[in-house]
PDB file of C-alpha atoms in Angstrom:
ATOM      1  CA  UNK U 740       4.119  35.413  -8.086  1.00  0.00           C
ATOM      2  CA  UNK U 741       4.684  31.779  -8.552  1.00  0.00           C
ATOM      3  CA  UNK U 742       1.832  29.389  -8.843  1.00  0.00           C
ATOM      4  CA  UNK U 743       1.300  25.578  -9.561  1.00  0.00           C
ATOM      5  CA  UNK U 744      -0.719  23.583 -10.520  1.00  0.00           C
ATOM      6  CA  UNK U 745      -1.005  19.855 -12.617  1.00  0.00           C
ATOM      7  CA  UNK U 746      -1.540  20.489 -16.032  1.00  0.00           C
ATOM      8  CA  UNK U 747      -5.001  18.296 -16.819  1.00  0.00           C
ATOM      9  CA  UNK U 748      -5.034  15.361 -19.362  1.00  0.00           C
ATOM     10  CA  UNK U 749      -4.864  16.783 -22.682  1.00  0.00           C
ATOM     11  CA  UNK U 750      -4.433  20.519 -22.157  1.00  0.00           C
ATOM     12  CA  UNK U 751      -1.949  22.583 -23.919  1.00  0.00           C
ATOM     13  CA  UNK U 752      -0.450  25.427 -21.770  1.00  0.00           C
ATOM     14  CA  UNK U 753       1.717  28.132 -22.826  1.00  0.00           C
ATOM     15  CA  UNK U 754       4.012  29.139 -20.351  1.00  0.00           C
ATOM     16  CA  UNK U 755       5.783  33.319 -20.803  1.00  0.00           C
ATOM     17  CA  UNK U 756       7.158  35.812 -18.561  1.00  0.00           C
ATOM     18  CA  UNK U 757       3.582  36.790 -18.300  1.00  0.00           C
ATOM     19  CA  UNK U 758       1.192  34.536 -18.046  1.00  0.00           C
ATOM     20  CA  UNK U 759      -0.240  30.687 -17.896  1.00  0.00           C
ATOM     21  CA  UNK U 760      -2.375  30.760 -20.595  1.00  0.00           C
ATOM     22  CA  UNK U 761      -4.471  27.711 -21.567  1.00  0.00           C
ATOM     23  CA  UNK U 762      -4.009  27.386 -25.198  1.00  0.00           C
ATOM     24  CA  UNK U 763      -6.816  24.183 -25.816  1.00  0.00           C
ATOM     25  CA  UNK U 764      -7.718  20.861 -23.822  1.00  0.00           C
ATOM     26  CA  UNK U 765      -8.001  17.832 -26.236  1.00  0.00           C
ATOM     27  CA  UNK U 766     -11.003  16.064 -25.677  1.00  0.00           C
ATOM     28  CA  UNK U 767     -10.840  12.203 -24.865  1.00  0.00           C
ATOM     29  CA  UNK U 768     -12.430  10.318 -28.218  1.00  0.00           C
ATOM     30  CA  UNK U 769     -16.459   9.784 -27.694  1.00  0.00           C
ATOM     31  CA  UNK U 770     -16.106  11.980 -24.259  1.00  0.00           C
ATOM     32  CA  UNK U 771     -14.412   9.068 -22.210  1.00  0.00           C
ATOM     33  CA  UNK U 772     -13.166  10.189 -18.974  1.00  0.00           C
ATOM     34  CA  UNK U 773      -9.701  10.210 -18.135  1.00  0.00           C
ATOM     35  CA  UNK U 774      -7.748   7.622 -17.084  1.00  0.00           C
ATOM     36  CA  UNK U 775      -4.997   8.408 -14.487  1.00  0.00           C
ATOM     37  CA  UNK U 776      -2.869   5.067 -13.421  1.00  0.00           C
ATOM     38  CA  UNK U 777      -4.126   4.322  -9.898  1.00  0.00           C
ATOM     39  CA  UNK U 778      -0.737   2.770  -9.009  1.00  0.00           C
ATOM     40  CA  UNK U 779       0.431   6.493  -9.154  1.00  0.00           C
ATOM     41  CA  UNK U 780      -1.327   6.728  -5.680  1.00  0.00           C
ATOM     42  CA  UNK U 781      -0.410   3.539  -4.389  1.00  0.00           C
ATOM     43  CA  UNK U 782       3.020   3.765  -5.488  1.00  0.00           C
ATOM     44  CA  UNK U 783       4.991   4.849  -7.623  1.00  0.00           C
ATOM     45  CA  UNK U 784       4.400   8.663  -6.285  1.00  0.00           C
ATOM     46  CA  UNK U 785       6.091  10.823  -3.454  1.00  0.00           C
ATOM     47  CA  UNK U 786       3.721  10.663  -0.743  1.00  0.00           C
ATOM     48  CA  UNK U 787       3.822  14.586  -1.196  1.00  0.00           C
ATOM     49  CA  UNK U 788       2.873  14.886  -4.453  1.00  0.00           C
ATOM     50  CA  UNK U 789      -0.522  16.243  -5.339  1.00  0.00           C
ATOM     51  CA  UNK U 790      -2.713  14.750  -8.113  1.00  0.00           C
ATOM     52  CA  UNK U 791      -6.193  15.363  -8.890  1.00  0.00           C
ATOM     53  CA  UNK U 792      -5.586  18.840  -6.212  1.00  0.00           C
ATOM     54  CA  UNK U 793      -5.382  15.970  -3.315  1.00  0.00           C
ATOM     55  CA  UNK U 794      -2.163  14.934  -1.250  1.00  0.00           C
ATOM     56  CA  UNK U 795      -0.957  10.866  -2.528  1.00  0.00           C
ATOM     57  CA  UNK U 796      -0.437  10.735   1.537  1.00  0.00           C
ATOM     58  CA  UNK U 797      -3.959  11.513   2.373  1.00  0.00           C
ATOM     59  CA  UNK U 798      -4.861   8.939  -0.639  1.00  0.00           C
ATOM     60  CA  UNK U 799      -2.840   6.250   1.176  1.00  0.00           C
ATOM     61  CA  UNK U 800      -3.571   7.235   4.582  1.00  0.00           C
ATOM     62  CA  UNK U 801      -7.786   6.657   3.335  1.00  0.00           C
ATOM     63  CA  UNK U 802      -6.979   3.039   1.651  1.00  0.00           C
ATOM     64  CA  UNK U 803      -5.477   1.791   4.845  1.00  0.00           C
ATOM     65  CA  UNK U 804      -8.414   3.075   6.834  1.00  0.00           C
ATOM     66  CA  UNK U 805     -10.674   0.940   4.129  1.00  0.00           C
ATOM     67  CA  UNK U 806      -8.221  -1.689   4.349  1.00  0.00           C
ATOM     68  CA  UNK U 807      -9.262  -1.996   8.133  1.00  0.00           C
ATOM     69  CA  UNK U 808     -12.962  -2.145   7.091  1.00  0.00           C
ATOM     70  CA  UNK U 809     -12.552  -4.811   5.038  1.00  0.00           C
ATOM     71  CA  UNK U 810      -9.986  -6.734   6.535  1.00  0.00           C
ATOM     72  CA  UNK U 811      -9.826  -5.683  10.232  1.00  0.00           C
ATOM     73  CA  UNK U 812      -7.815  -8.511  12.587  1.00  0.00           C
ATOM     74  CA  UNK U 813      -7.662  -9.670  16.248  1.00  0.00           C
ATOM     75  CA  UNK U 814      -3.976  -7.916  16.760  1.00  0.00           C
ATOM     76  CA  UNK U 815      -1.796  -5.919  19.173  1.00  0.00           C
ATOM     77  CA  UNK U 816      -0.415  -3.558  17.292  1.00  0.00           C
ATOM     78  CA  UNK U 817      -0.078  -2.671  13.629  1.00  0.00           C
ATOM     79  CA  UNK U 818       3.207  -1.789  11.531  1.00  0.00           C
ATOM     80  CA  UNK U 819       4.585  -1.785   8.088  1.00  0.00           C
ATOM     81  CA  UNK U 820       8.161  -2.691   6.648  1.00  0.00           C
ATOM     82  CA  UNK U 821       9.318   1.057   6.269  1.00  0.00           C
ATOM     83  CA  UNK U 822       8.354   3.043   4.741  1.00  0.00           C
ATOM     84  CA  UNK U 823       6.374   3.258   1.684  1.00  0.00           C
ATOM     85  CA  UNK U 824       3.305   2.110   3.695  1.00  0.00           C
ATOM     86  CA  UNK U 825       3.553   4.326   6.476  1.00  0.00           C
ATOM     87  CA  UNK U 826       0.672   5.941   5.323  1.00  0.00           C
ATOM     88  CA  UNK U 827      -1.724   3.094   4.865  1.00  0.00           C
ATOM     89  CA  UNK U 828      -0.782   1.481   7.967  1.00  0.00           C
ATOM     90  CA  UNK U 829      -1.301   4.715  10.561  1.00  0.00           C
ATOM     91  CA  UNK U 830      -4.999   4.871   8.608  1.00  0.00           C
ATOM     92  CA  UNK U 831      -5.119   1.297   9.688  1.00  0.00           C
ATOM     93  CA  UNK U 832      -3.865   1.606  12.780  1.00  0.00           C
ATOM     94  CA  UNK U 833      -6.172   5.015  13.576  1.00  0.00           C
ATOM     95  CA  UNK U 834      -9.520   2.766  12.116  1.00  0.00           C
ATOM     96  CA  UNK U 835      -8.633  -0.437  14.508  1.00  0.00           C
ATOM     97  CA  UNK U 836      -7.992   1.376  17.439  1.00  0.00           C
ATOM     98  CA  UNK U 837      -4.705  -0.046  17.648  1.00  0.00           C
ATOM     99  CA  UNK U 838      -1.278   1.587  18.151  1.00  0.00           C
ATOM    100  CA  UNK U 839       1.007   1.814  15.180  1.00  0.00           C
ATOM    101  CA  UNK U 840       4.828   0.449  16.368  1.00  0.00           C
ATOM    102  CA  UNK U 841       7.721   0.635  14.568  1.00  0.00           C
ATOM    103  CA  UNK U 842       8.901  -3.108  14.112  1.00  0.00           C
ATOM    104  CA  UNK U 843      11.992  -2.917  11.930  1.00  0.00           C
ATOM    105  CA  UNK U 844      14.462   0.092  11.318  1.00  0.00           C
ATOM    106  CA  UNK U 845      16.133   0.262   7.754  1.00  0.00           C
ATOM    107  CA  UNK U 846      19.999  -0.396   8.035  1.00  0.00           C
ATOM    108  CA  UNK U 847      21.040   2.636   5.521  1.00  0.00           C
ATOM    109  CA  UNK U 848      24.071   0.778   5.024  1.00  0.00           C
ATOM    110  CA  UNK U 849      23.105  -2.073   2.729  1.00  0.00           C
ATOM    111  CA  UNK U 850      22.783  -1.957  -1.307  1.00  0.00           C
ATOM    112  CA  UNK U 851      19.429  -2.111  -3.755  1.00  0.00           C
ATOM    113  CA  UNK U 852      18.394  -5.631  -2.643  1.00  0.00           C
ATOM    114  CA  UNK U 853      17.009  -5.926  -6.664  1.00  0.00           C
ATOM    115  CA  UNK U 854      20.335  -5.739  -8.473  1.00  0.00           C
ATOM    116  CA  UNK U 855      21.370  -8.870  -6.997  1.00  0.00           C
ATOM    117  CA  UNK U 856      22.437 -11.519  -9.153  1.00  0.00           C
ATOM    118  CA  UNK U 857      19.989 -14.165  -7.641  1.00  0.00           C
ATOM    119  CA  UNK U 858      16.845 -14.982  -5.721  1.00  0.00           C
ATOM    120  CA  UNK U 859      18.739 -16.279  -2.461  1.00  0.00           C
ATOM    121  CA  UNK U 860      21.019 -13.251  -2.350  1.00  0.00           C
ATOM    122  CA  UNK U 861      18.057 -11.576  -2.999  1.00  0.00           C
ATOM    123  CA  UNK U 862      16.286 -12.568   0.200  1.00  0.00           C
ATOM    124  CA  UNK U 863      19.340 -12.630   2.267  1.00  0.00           C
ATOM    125  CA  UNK U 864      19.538  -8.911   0.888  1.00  0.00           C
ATOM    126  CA  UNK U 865      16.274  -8.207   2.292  1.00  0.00           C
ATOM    127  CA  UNK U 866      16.861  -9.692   5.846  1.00  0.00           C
ATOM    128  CA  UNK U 867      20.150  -7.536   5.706  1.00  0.00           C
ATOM    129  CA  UNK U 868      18.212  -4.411   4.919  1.00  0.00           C
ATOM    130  CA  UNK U 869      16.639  -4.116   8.346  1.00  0.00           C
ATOM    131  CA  UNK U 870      17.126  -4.281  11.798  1.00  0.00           C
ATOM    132  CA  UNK U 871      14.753  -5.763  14.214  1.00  0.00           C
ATOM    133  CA  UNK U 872      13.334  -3.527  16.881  1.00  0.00           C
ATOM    134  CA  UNK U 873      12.346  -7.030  19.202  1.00  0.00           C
ATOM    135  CA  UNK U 874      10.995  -5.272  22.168  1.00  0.00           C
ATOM    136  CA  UNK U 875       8.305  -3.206  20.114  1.00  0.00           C
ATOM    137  CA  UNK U 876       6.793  -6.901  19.512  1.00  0.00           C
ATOM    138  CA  UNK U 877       7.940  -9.601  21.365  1.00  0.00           C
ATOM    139  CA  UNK U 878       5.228 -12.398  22.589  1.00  0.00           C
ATOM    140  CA  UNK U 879       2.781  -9.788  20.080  1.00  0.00           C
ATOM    141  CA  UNK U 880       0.433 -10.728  17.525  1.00  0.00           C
ATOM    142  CA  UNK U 881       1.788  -8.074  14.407  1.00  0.00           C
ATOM    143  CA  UNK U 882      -0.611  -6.934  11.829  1.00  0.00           C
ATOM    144  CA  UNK U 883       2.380  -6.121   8.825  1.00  0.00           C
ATOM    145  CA  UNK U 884       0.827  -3.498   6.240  1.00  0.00           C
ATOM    146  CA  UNK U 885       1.993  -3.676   2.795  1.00  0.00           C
ATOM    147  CA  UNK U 886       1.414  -1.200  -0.299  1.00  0.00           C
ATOM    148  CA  UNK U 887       2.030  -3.705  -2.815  1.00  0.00           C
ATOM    149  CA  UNK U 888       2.768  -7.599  -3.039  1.00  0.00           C
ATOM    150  CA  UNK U 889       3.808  -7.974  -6.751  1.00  0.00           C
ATOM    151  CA  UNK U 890       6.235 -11.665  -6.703  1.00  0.00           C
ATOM    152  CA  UNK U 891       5.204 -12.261  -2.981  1.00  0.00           C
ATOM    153  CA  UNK U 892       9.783 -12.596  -2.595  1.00  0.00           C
ATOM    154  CA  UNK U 893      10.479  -9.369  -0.565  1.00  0.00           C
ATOM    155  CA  UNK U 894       7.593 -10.071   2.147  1.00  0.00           C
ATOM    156  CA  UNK U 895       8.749 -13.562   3.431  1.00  0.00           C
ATOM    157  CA  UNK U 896      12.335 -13.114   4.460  1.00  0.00           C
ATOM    158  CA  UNK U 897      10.808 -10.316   6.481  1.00  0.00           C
ATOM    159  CA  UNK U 898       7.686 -12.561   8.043  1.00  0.00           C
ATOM    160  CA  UNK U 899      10.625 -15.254   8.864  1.00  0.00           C
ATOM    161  CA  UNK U 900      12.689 -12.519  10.785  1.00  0.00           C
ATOM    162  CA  UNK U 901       9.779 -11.277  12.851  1.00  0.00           C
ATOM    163  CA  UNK U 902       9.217 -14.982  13.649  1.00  0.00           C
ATOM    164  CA  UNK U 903      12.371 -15.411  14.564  1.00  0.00           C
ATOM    165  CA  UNK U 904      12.692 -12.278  16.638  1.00  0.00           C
ATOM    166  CA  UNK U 905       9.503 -13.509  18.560  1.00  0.00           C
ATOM    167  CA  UNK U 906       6.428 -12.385  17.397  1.00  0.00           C
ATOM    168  CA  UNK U 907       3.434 -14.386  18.199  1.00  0.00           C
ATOM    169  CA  UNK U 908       1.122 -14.198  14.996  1.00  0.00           C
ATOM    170  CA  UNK U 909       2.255 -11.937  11.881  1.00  0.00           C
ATOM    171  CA  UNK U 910      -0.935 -10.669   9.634  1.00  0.00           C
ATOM    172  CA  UNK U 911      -0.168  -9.582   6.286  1.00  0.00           C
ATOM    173  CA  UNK U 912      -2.608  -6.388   5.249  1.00  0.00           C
ATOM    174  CA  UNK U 913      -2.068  -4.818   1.484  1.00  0.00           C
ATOM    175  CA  UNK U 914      -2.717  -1.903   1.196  1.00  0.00           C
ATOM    176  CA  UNK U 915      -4.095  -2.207  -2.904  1.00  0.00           C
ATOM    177  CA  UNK U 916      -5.499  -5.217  -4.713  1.00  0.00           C
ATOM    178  CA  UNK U 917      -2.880  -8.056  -6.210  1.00  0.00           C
ATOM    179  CA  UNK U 918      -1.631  -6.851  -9.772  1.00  0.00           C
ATOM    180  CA  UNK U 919      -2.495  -9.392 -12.326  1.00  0.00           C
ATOM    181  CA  UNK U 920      -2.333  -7.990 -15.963  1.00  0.00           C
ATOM    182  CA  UNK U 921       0.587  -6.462 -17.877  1.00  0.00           C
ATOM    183  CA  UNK U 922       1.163  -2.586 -18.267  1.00  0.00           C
ATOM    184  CA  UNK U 923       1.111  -1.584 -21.757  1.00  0.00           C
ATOM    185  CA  UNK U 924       0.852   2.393 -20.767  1.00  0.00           C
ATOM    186  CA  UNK U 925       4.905   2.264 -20.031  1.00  0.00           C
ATOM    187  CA  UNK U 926       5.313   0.575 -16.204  1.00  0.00           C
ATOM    188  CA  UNK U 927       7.663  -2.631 -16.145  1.00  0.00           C
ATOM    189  CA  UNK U 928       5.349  -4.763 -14.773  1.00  0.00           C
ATOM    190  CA  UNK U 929       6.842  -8.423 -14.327  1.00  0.00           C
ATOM    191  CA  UNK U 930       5.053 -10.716 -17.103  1.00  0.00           C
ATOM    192  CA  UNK U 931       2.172 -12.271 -16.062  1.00  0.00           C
ATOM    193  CA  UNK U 932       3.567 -15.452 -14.831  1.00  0.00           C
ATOM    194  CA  UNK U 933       5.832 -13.721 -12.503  1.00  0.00           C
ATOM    195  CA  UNK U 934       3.094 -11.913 -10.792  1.00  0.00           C
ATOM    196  CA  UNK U 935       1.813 -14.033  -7.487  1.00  0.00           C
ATOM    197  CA  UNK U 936      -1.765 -13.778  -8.188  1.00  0.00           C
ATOM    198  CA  UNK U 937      -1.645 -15.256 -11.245  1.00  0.00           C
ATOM    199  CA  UNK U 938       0.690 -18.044  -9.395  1.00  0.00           C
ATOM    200  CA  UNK U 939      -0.965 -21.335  -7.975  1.00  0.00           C
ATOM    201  CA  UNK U 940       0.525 -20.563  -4.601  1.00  0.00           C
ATOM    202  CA  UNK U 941      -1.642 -17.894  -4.566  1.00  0.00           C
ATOM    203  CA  UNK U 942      -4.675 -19.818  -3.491  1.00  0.00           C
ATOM    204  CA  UNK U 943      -3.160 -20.656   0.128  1.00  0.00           C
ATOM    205  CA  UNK U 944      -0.814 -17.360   0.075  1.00  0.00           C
ATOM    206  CA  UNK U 945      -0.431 -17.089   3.728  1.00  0.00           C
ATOM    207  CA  UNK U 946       1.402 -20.565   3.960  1.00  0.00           C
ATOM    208  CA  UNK U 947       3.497 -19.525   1.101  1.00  0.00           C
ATOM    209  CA  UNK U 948       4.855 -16.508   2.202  1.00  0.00           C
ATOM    210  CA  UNK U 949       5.040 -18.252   5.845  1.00  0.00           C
ATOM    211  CA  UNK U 950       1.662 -15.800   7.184  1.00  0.00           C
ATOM    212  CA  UNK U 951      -0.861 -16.090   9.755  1.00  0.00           C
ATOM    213  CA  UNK U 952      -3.080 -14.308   6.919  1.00  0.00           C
ATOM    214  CA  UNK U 953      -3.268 -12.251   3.712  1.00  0.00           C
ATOM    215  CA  UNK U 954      -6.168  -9.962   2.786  1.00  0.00           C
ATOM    216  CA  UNK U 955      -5.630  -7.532  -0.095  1.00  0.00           C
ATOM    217  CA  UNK U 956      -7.763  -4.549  -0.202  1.00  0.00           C
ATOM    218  CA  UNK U 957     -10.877  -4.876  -2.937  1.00  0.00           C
ATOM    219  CA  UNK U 958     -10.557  -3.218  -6.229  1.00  0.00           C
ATOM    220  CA  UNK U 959     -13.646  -0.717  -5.049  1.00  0.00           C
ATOM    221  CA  UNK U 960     -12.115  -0.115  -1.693  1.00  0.00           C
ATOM    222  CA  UNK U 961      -9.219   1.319  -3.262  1.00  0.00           C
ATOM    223  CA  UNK U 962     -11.154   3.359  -6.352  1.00  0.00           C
ATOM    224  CA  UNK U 963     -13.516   4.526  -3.446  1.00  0.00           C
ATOM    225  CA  UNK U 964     -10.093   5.652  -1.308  1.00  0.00           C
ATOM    226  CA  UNK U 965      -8.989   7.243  -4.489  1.00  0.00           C
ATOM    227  CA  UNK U 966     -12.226   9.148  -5.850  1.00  0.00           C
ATOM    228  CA  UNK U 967     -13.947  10.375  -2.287  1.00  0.00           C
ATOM    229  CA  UNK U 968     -12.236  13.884  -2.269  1.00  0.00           C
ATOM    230  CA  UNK U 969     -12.125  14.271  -5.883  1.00  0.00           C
ATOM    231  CA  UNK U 970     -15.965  13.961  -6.173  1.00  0.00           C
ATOM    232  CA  UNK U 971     -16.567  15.887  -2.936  1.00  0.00           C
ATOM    233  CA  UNK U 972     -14.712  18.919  -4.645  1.00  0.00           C
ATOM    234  CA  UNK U 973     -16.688  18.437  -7.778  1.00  0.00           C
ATOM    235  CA  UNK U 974     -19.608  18.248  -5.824  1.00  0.00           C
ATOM    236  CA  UNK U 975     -18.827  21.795  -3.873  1.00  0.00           C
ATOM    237  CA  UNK U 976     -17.696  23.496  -7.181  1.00  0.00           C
ATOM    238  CA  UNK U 977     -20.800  22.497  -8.928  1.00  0.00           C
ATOM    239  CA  UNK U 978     -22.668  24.124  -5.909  1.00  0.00           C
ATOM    240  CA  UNK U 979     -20.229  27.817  -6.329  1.00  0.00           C
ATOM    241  CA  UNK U 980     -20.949  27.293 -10.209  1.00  0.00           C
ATOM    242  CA  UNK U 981     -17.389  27.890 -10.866  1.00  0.00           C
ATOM    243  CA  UNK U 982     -15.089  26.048 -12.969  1.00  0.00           C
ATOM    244  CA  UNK U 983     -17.221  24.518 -14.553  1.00  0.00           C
ATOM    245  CA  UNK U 984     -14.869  23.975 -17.414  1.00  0.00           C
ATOM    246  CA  UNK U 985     -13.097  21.819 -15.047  1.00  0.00           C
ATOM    247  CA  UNK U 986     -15.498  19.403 -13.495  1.00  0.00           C
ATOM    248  CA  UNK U 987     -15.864  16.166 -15.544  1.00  0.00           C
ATOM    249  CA  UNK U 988     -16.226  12.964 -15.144  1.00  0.00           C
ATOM    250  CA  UNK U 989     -13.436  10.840 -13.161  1.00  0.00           C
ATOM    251  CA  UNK U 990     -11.718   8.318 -14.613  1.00  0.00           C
ATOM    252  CA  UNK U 991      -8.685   5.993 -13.274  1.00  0.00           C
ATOM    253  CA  UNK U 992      -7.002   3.062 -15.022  1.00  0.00           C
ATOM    254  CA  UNK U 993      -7.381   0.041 -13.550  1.00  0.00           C
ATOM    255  CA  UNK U 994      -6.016  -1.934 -16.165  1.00  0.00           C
ATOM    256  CA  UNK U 995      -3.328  -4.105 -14.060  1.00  0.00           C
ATOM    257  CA  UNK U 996      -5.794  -4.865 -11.446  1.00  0.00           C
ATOM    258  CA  UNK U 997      -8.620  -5.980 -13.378  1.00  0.00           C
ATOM    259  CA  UNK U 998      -7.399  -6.552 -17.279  1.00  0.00           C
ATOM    260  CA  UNK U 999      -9.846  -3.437 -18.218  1.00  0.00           C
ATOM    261  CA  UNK U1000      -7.537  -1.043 -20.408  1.00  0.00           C
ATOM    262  CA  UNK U1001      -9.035   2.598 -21.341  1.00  0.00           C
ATOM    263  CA  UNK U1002      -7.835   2.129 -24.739  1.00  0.00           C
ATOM    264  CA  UNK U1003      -8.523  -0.557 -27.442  1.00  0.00           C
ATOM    265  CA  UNK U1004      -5.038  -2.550 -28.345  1.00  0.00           C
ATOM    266  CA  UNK U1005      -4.406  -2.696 -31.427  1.00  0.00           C
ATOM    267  CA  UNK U1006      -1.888  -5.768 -31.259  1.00  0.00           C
TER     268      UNK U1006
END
C-alpha cells in the first residue's frame, strides 16, 4: 500500500520495495527547534499541500480569520484579486459576517505581467490581466484581501480599476506582515530597498497605493494562525503517549519579517 508522509527536518529515510525505514534524524545544534519558512504557508505553497500534517488552505483560511480580528472594517462585502488569497479572504469574510464577492475575473488570455520590460507596461499588464465584474460592487465599499504586498506595484493598478469601475471605498487587508529583510535561505527576495516597508511611502501607504486603508496582519497573528493545530496535535499525542519521538518543539523562520535568522551568518 502506498503511504505519505513529509519527511521531518533532518531525518534520513531509506526508501525499498519493502519498507520506509527511518535510518537517523540529525539533531538541530544545542537542541534548537526547527525552522520551517513561514512564507511556505503564506505563499509560495499549493494551497493543497500539507506541512507540519495540516492543509496550507486551512493555514490561510485561519490568518484571514485573524486578519479580521485585528483589522476588521466598516464594509459591504469582502474579495481578493484571484486567487492566491482566496483562502484568507473567505476566513475574513466568514469572521466579519460579510459576504465574500467575486470582484474581478482573470482574463486567461494575457502573458506573465513580470517579464515585462518596464514598470508602466508592467501596470498596464496588470489592469489587462483582469476583468471587472462591476455589478458585484458598484456604489460598494470593497474590503480587497491580499496574501502579500512585497513592492506595493501590482496592488494599485488594480485599486485604480475598481475606482474606476465604481466602487465606493476600497480597503486593502494583507493577509501576512510586510517583508522587510533579505532571504539568505534561497528565496529571491527583492533587496531591501525595493521592498515597500522599508520605503518612505510606506508611512502613509494607503495614499500611495491610491487606498481607503492598509492594515497588514501582526507578526503573532500570523505565527499564532500557523502554530494553533500544530500544538493542538502535540498536545493530544502527548495525552495518547505516542510518538513521542515526534513531538518537539515548533519552530518557524521568521527571518524576512522580523530580521531574526535561525542561523548565525557567517558573512
Amino acid at each position: 500500500s502506498r503511504y505519505y508522509r513529509e519527511v521531518l527536518p533532518g531525518e534520513i529515510v531509506k526508501i525499498s520495495r519493502y519498507d520506509v525505514q527511518t535510518l537517523d534524524v540529525v539533531p538541530r545544534p544545542e537542541g534548537d527547534p526547527s525552522a520551517f519558512c513561514i512564507f511556505e504557508y503564506v505563499y509560495f505553497a499549493r494551497p493543497d499541500s500539507i506541512f507540519e500534517g495540516q492543509m496550507v488552505y486551512s493555514v490561510r483560511r485561519r490568518c484571514g480569520q485573524q486578519l479580521a480580528i485585528e483589522a476588521p472594517v466598516e464594509a459591504d462585502l469582502v474579495s481578493t484579486v484571484p486567487e492566491s488569497a482566496t483562502p484568507a479572504a473567505l476566513g475574513y469574510a466568514q469572521k466579519c459576517g460579510l459576504p465574500y464577492v467575486e470582484v474581478l475575473c482573470k482574463n486567461r488570455y494575457v502573458g506573465r505581467t513580470f517579464i515585462q520590460p518596464n514598470m508602466r507596461l508592467r501596470q498596464l499588464g496588470v489592469a489587462k490581466k483582469f476583468g471587472v465584474l462591476s455589478d458585484n460592487f458598484k456604489g460598494k465599499r470593497v474590503v480587497i484581501i491580499d496574501d502579500s504586498i512585497v513592492r506595493g506595484n501590482t496592488i494599485s493598478p488594480i485599486i485604480k480599476l475598481l475606482r474606476e469601475s465604481g466602487a465606493k471605498e476600497v480597503h486593502i487587508r494583507v493577509a501576512s506582515p510586510p517583508i522587510r529583510f533579505p532571504c539568505y535561505m534561497g528565496i529571491n527576495i527583492p533587496t531591501k530597498e525595493e521592498l515597500i516597508a522599508n520605503r518612505p511611502e510606506f508611512h502613509d501607504l494607503a495614499s500611495y497605493i491610491g487606498a481607503d486603508s492598509v492594515v497588514y496582519l501582526s507578526v503573532e497573528g500570523l505565527v499564532s494562525s500557523v502554530q494553533e493545530s500544530i500544538k493542538a496535535r502535540q498536545e493530544n499525542e502527548n495525552s495518547l503517549k505516542t510518538h513521542k519521538s515526534r513531538v518537539g518543539k515548533i519552530g518557524h523562520c521568521t527571518a524576512c519579517l522580523t530580521g531574526e535568522y535561525p542561523v548565525e551568518l557567517e558573512w
